PDB file of C-alpha atoms in Angstrom:
ATOM      1  CA  UNK Q  17      86.670 133.705 107.686  1.00  0.00           C
ATOM      2  CA  UNK Q  18      89.198 135.575 105.582  1.00  0.00           C
ATOM      3  CA  UNK Q  19      92.485 134.423 104.080  1.00  0.00           C
ATOM      4  CA  UNK Q  20      95.023 137.228 103.525  1.00  0.00           C
ATOM      5  CA  UNK Q  21      97.774 136.450 101.000  1.00  0.00           C
ATOM      6  CA  UNK Q  22     100.605 138.392  99.366  1.00  0.00           C
ATOM      7  CA  UNK Q  23     104.009 139.539 100.565  1.00  0.00           C
ATOM      8  CA  UNK Q  24     102.447 142.421 102.535  1.00  0.00           C
ATOM      9  CA  UNK Q  25      99.570 140.444 104.087  1.00  0.00           C
ATOM     10  CA  UNK Q  26     101.043 140.484 107.608  1.00  0.00           C
ATOM     11  CA  UNK Q  27     101.729 144.220 107.385  1.00  0.00           C
ATOM     12  CA  UNK Q  28      98.167 144.879 106.293  1.00  0.00           C
ATOM     13  CA  UNK Q  29      96.576 142.744 109.027  1.00  0.00           C
ATOM     14  CA  UNK Q  30      98.788 144.466 111.599  1.00  0.00           C
ATOM     15  CA  UNK Q  31      97.462 147.772 110.262  1.00  0.00           C
ATOM     16  CA  UNK Q  32      93.766 146.817 110.565  1.00  0.00           C
ATOM     17  CA  UNK Q  33      93.979 144.870 113.852  1.00  0.00           C
ATOM     18  CA  UNK Q  34      95.999 145.109 117.054  1.00  0.00           C
ATOM     19  CA  UNK Q  35      97.608 141.703 116.397  1.00  0.00           C
ATOM     20  CA  UNK Q  36     101.378 141.310 116.209  1.00  0.00           C
ATOM     21  CA  UNK Q  37     101.175 138.916 113.260  1.00  0.00           C
ATOM     22  CA  UNK Q  38     104.919 138.963 112.553  1.00  0.00           C
ATOM     23  CA  UNK Q  39     105.581 138.060 116.195  1.00  0.00           C
ATOM     24  CA  UNK Q  40     103.383 134.960 116.034  1.00  0.00           C
ATOM     25  CA  UNK Q  41     104.924 131.559 115.473  1.00  0.00           C
ATOM     26  CA  UNK Q  42     103.633 129.667 112.448  1.00  0.00           C
ATOM     27  CA  UNK Q  43     100.180 128.146 113.073  1.00  0.00           C
ATOM     28  CA  UNK Q  44      99.667 130.301 116.160  1.00  0.00           C
ATOM     29  CA  UNK Q  45      96.809 132.709 116.636  1.00  0.00           C
ATOM     30  CA  UNK Q  46      95.731 135.444 118.950  1.00  0.00           C
ATOM     31  CA  UNK Q  47      92.563 137.201 119.944  1.00  0.00           C
ATOM     32  CA  UNK Q  48      92.635 140.763 118.676  1.00  0.00           C
ATOM     33  CA  UNK Q  49      90.431 143.749 117.909  1.00  0.00           C
ATOM     34  CA  UNK Q  50      89.737 145.739 114.766  1.00  0.00           C
ATOM     35  CA  UNK Q  51      90.178 149.394 115.722  1.00  0.00           C
ATOM     36  CA  UNK Q  52      88.655 152.328 113.908  1.00  0.00           C
ATOM     37  CA  UNK Q  53      90.711 155.382 112.970  1.00  0.00           C
ATOM     38  CA  UNK Q  54      89.714 157.121 116.226  1.00  0.00           C
ATOM     39  CA  UNK Q  55      91.010 154.266 118.379  1.00  0.00           C
ATOM     40  CA  UNK Q  56      87.574 152.803 119.132  1.00  0.00           C
ATOM     41  CA  UNK Q  57      86.757 149.155 118.522  1.00  0.00           C
ATOM     42  CA  UNK Q  58      84.841 147.997 115.461  1.00  0.00           C
ATOM     43  CA  UNK Q  59      84.896 144.307 116.391  1.00  0.00           C
ATOM     44  CA  UNK Q  60      86.918 141.549 117.995  1.00  0.00           C
ATOM     45  CA  UNK Q  61      88.627 138.938 115.845  1.00  0.00           C
ATOM     46  CA  UNK Q  62      90.939 135.919 115.838  1.00  0.00           C
ATOM     47  CA  UNK Q  63      94.102 136.212 113.736  1.00  0.00           C
ATOM     48  CA  UNK Q  64      96.375 133.255 112.899  1.00  0.00           C
ATOM     49  CA  UNK Q  65      99.691 133.088 111.067  1.00  0.00           C
ATOM     50  CA  UNK Q  66      98.961 130.082 108.912  1.00  0.00           C
ATOM     51  CA  UNK Q  67     100.581 127.793 106.369  1.00  0.00           C
ATOM     52  CA  UNK Q  68      98.943 125.472 103.867  1.00  0.00           C
ATOM     53  CA  UNK Q  69     100.318 123.556 100.890  1.00  0.00           C
ATOM     54  CA  UNK Q  70      97.823 125.336  98.629  1.00  0.00           C
ATOM     55  CA  UNK Q  71      98.497 128.928  99.763  1.00  0.00           C
ATOM     56  CA  UNK Q  72     101.871 128.899 101.515  1.00  0.00           C
ATOM     57  CA  UNK Q  73     102.276 131.353 104.380  1.00  0.00           C
ATOM     58  CA  UNK Q  74      99.223 133.529 104.885  1.00  0.00           C
ATOM     59  CA  UNK Q  75      97.081 135.125 107.575  1.00  0.00           C
ATOM     60  CA  UNK Q  76      93.801 133.486 108.505  1.00  0.00           C
ATOM     61  CA  UNK Q  77      91.267 135.723 110.223  1.00  0.00           C
ATOM     62  CA  UNK Q  78      87.922 134.935 111.798  1.00  0.00           C
ATOM     63  CA  UNK Q  79      85.415 137.746 112.203  1.00  0.00           C
ATOM     64  CA  UNK Q  80      82.030 137.598 113.908  1.00  0.00           C
ATOM     65  CA  UNK Q  81      79.282 136.658 111.445  1.00  0.00           C
ATOM     66  CA  UNK Q  82      76.914 139.320 112.753  1.00  0.00           C
ATOM     67  CA  UNK Q  83      79.506 142.070 112.263  1.00  0.00           C
ATOM     68  CA  UNK Q  84      81.009 140.791 109.005  1.00  0.00           C
ATOM     69  CA  UNK Q  85      79.457 143.419 106.689  1.00  0.00           C
ATOM     70  CA  UNK Q  86      80.903 146.355 108.652  1.00  0.00           C
ATOM     71  CA  UNK Q  87      84.243 144.557 109.126  1.00  0.00           C
ATOM     72  CA  UNK Q  88      84.521 143.894 105.388  1.00  0.00           C
ATOM     73  CA  UNK Q  89      83.593 147.475 104.557  1.00  0.00           C
ATOM     74  CA  UNK Q  90      86.372 148.677 106.855  1.00  0.00           C
ATOM     75  CA  UNK Q  91      88.901 146.239 105.356  1.00  0.00           C
ATOM     76  CA  UNK Q  92      87.977 147.248 101.798  1.00  0.00           C
ATOM     77  CA  UNK Q  93      88.397 150.939 102.684  1.00  0.00           C
ATOM     78  CA  UNK Q  94      91.789 150.229 104.247  1.00  0.00           C
ATOM     79  CA  UNK Q  95      92.889 148.075 101.296  1.00  0.00           C
ATOM     80  CA  UNK Q  96      92.212 151.074  99.040  1.00  0.00           C
ATOM     81  CA  UNK Q  97      94.589 153.183 101.143  1.00  0.00           C
ATOM     82  CA  UNK Q  98      97.254 150.509 101.674  1.00  0.00           C
ATOM     83  CA  UNK Q  99      98.790 150.044  98.255  1.00  0.00           C
ATOM     84  CA  UNK Q 100     100.793 146.922  99.105  1.00  0.00           C
ATOM     85  CA  UNK Q 101     100.744 143.350  97.828  1.00  0.00           C
ATOM     86  CA  UNK Q 102      97.811 141.854  99.727  1.00  0.00           C
ATOM     87  CA  UNK Q 103      94.714 139.959  98.659  1.00  0.00           C
ATOM     88  CA  UNK Q 104      91.580 139.337 100.726  1.00  0.00           C
ATOM     89  CA  UNK Q 105      89.820 136.015 100.078  1.00  0.00           C
ATOM     90  CA  UNK Q 106      86.450 135.828 101.824  1.00  0.00           C
ATOM     91  CA  UNK Q 107      85.816 132.175 102.647  1.00  0.00           C
ATOM     92  CA  UNK Q 108      82.370 131.948 104.268  1.00  0.00           C
ATOM     93  CA  UNK Q 109      80.751 130.736 101.062  1.00  0.00           C
ATOM     94  CA  UNK Q 110      83.368 128.024 100.611  1.00  0.00           C
ATOM     95  CA  UNK Q 111      83.624 126.473 104.077  1.00  0.00           C
ATOM     96  CA  UNK Q 112      81.735 125.623 107.193  1.00  0.00           C
ATOM     97  CA  UNK Q 113      82.721 126.518 110.741  1.00  0.00           C
ATOM     98  CA  UNK Q 114      81.896 124.285 113.670  1.00  0.00           C
ATOM     99  CA  UNK Q 115      82.678 125.448 117.199  1.00  0.00           C
ATOM    100  CA  UNK Q 116      82.961 122.666 119.761  1.00  0.00           C
ATOM    101  CA  UNK Q 117      82.974 124.221 123.228  1.00  0.00           C
ATOM    102  CA  UNK Q 118      82.749 122.849 126.717  1.00  0.00           C
ATOM    103  CA  UNK Q 119      84.499 120.486 129.091  1.00  0.00           C
ATOM    104  CA  UNK Q 120      84.407 117.483 126.716  1.00  0.00           C
ATOM    105  CA  UNK Q 121      85.017 119.306 123.396  1.00  0.00           C
ATOM    106  CA  UNK Q 122      88.717 118.487 123.129  1.00  0.00           C
ATOM    107  CA  UNK Q 123      88.105 114.890 124.207  1.00  0.00           C
ATOM    108  CA  UNK Q 124      85.473 114.473 121.476  1.00  0.00           C
ATOM    109  CA  UNK Q 125      87.757 115.930 118.791  1.00  0.00           C
ATOM    110  CA  UNK Q 126      90.627 113.737 119.936  1.00  0.00           C
ATOM    111  CA  UNK Q 127      88.411 110.656 119.659  1.00  0.00           C
ATOM    112  CA  UNK Q 128      87.328 111.652 116.119  1.00  0.00           C
ATOM    113  CA  UNK Q 129      90.801 112.604 114.890  1.00  0.00           C
ATOM    114  CA  UNK Q 130      93.244 110.396 116.768  1.00  0.00           C
ATOM    115  CA  UNK Q 131      95.343 113.533 117.401  1.00  0.00           C
ATOM    116  CA  UNK Q 132      96.735 113.969 120.921  1.00  0.00           C
ATOM    117  CA  UNK Q 133      95.104 117.287 121.751  1.00  0.00           C
ATOM    118  CA  UNK Q 134      97.055 117.579 125.019  1.00  0.00           C
ATOM    119  CA  UNK Q 135      99.963 118.706 122.830  1.00  0.00           C
ATOM    120  CA  UNK Q 136      97.865 121.489 121.195  1.00  0.00           C
ATOM    121  CA  UNK Q 137      97.794 124.692 123.236  1.00  0.00           C
ATOM    122  CA  UNK Q 138      95.290 127.558 123.272  1.00  0.00           C
ATOM    123  CA  UNK Q 139      95.656 129.625 120.110  1.00  0.00           C
ATOM    124  CA  UNK Q 140      97.391 126.873 118.163  1.00  0.00           C
ATOM    125  CA  UNK Q 141      96.056 125.710 114.799  1.00  0.00           C
ATOM    126  CA  UNK Q 142      96.762 122.549 112.868  1.00  0.00           C
ATOM    127  CA  UNK Q 143      95.572 120.742 109.793  1.00  0.00           C
ATOM    128  CA  UNK Q 144      93.917 117.432 110.602  1.00  0.00           C
ATOM    129  CA  UNK Q 145      91.822 114.884 108.806  1.00  0.00           C
ATOM    130  CA  UNK Q 146      88.303 114.375 110.132  1.00  0.00           C
ATOM    131  CA  UNK Q 147      86.042 111.827 108.451  1.00  0.00           C
ATOM    132  CA  UNK Q 148      88.484 111.774 105.509  1.00  0.00           C
ATOM    133  CA  UNK Q 149      88.439 115.568 105.052  1.00  0.00           C
ATOM    134  CA  UNK Q 150      91.395 117.925 105.608  1.00  0.00           C
ATOM    135  CA  UNK Q 151      90.231 120.600 108.085  1.00  0.00           C
ATOM    136  CA  UNK Q 152      91.852 123.538 109.828  1.00  0.00           C
ATOM    137  CA  UNK Q 153      91.385 123.211 113.594  1.00  0.00           C
ATOM    138  CA  UNK Q 154      92.136 125.937 116.141  1.00  0.00           C
ATOM    139  CA  UNK Q 155      92.126 125.378 119.874  1.00  0.00           C
ATOM    140  CA  UNK Q 156      90.280 128.361 121.269  1.00  0.00           C
ATOM    141  CA  UNK Q 157      87.193 129.316 123.162  1.00  0.00           C
ATOM    142  CA  UNK Q 158      84.971 132.319 123.575  1.00  0.00           C
ATOM    143  CA  UNK Q 159      82.638 130.806 126.161  1.00  0.00           C
ATOM    144  CA  UNK Q 160      85.088 130.548 129.033  1.00  0.00           C
ATOM    145  CA  UNK Q 161      85.340 126.821 128.365  1.00  0.00           C
ATOM    146  CA  UNK Q 162      88.048 124.982 126.451  1.00  0.00           C
ATOM    147  CA  UNK Q 163      87.169 124.231 122.876  1.00  0.00           C
ATOM    148  CA  UNK Q 164      88.057 124.111 119.217  1.00  0.00           C
ATOM    149  CA  UNK Q 165      86.889 125.674 115.985  1.00  0.00           C
ATOM    150  CA  UNK Q 166      86.860 123.374 112.972  1.00  0.00           C
ATOM    151  CA  UNK Q 167      86.921 124.896 109.479  1.00  0.00           C
ATOM    152  CA  UNK Q 168      85.577 122.383 106.936  1.00  0.00           C
ATOM    153  CA  UNK Q 169      85.654 122.692 103.128  1.00  0.00           C
ATOM    154  CA  UNK Q 170      82.239 123.509 101.674  1.00  0.00           C
ATOM    155  CA  UNK Q 171      81.652 120.166  99.938  1.00  0.00           C
ATOM    156  CA  UNK Q 172      82.134 118.277 103.213  1.00  0.00           C
ATOM    157  CA  UNK Q 173      80.540 120.733 105.642  1.00  0.00           C
ATOM    158  CA  UNK Q 174      77.087 119.127 105.591  1.00  0.00           C
ATOM    159  CA  UNK Q 175      78.030 115.449 105.263  1.00  0.00           C
TER     160      UNK Q 175
END
């Protein structure tokens, strides 16, 4: 995953994806694509307008692990052309990602967290404590089933 910060972060992410970041409510995400300069698709992605105490308002982006090198190359090329106030923090070495998918995924997370997941809609993210660790959780699914993605800080990812 990538955290985009700086006053021009939303503008930059809107330039390198098809997401309307500015139009998203806080802690809401959307499926998007990363287009190339010819209008073709480099990759699909999930983009979330996020807030944390540590980083304030920022954009959180999830790219496919198998395509990450080409995605990053594209982003670095575009950053060189952009010239605004934006910083790319690559987070895959500092956190784990667990995808819980399937008909009981939300029920399992609700049991572990105590959070009423019926109030969390598709594309919504929230910070929650799991096993004593503050995690970013997004309700989403790529399998056709309901599910969640849980982003866990590195030191707690293998507990």
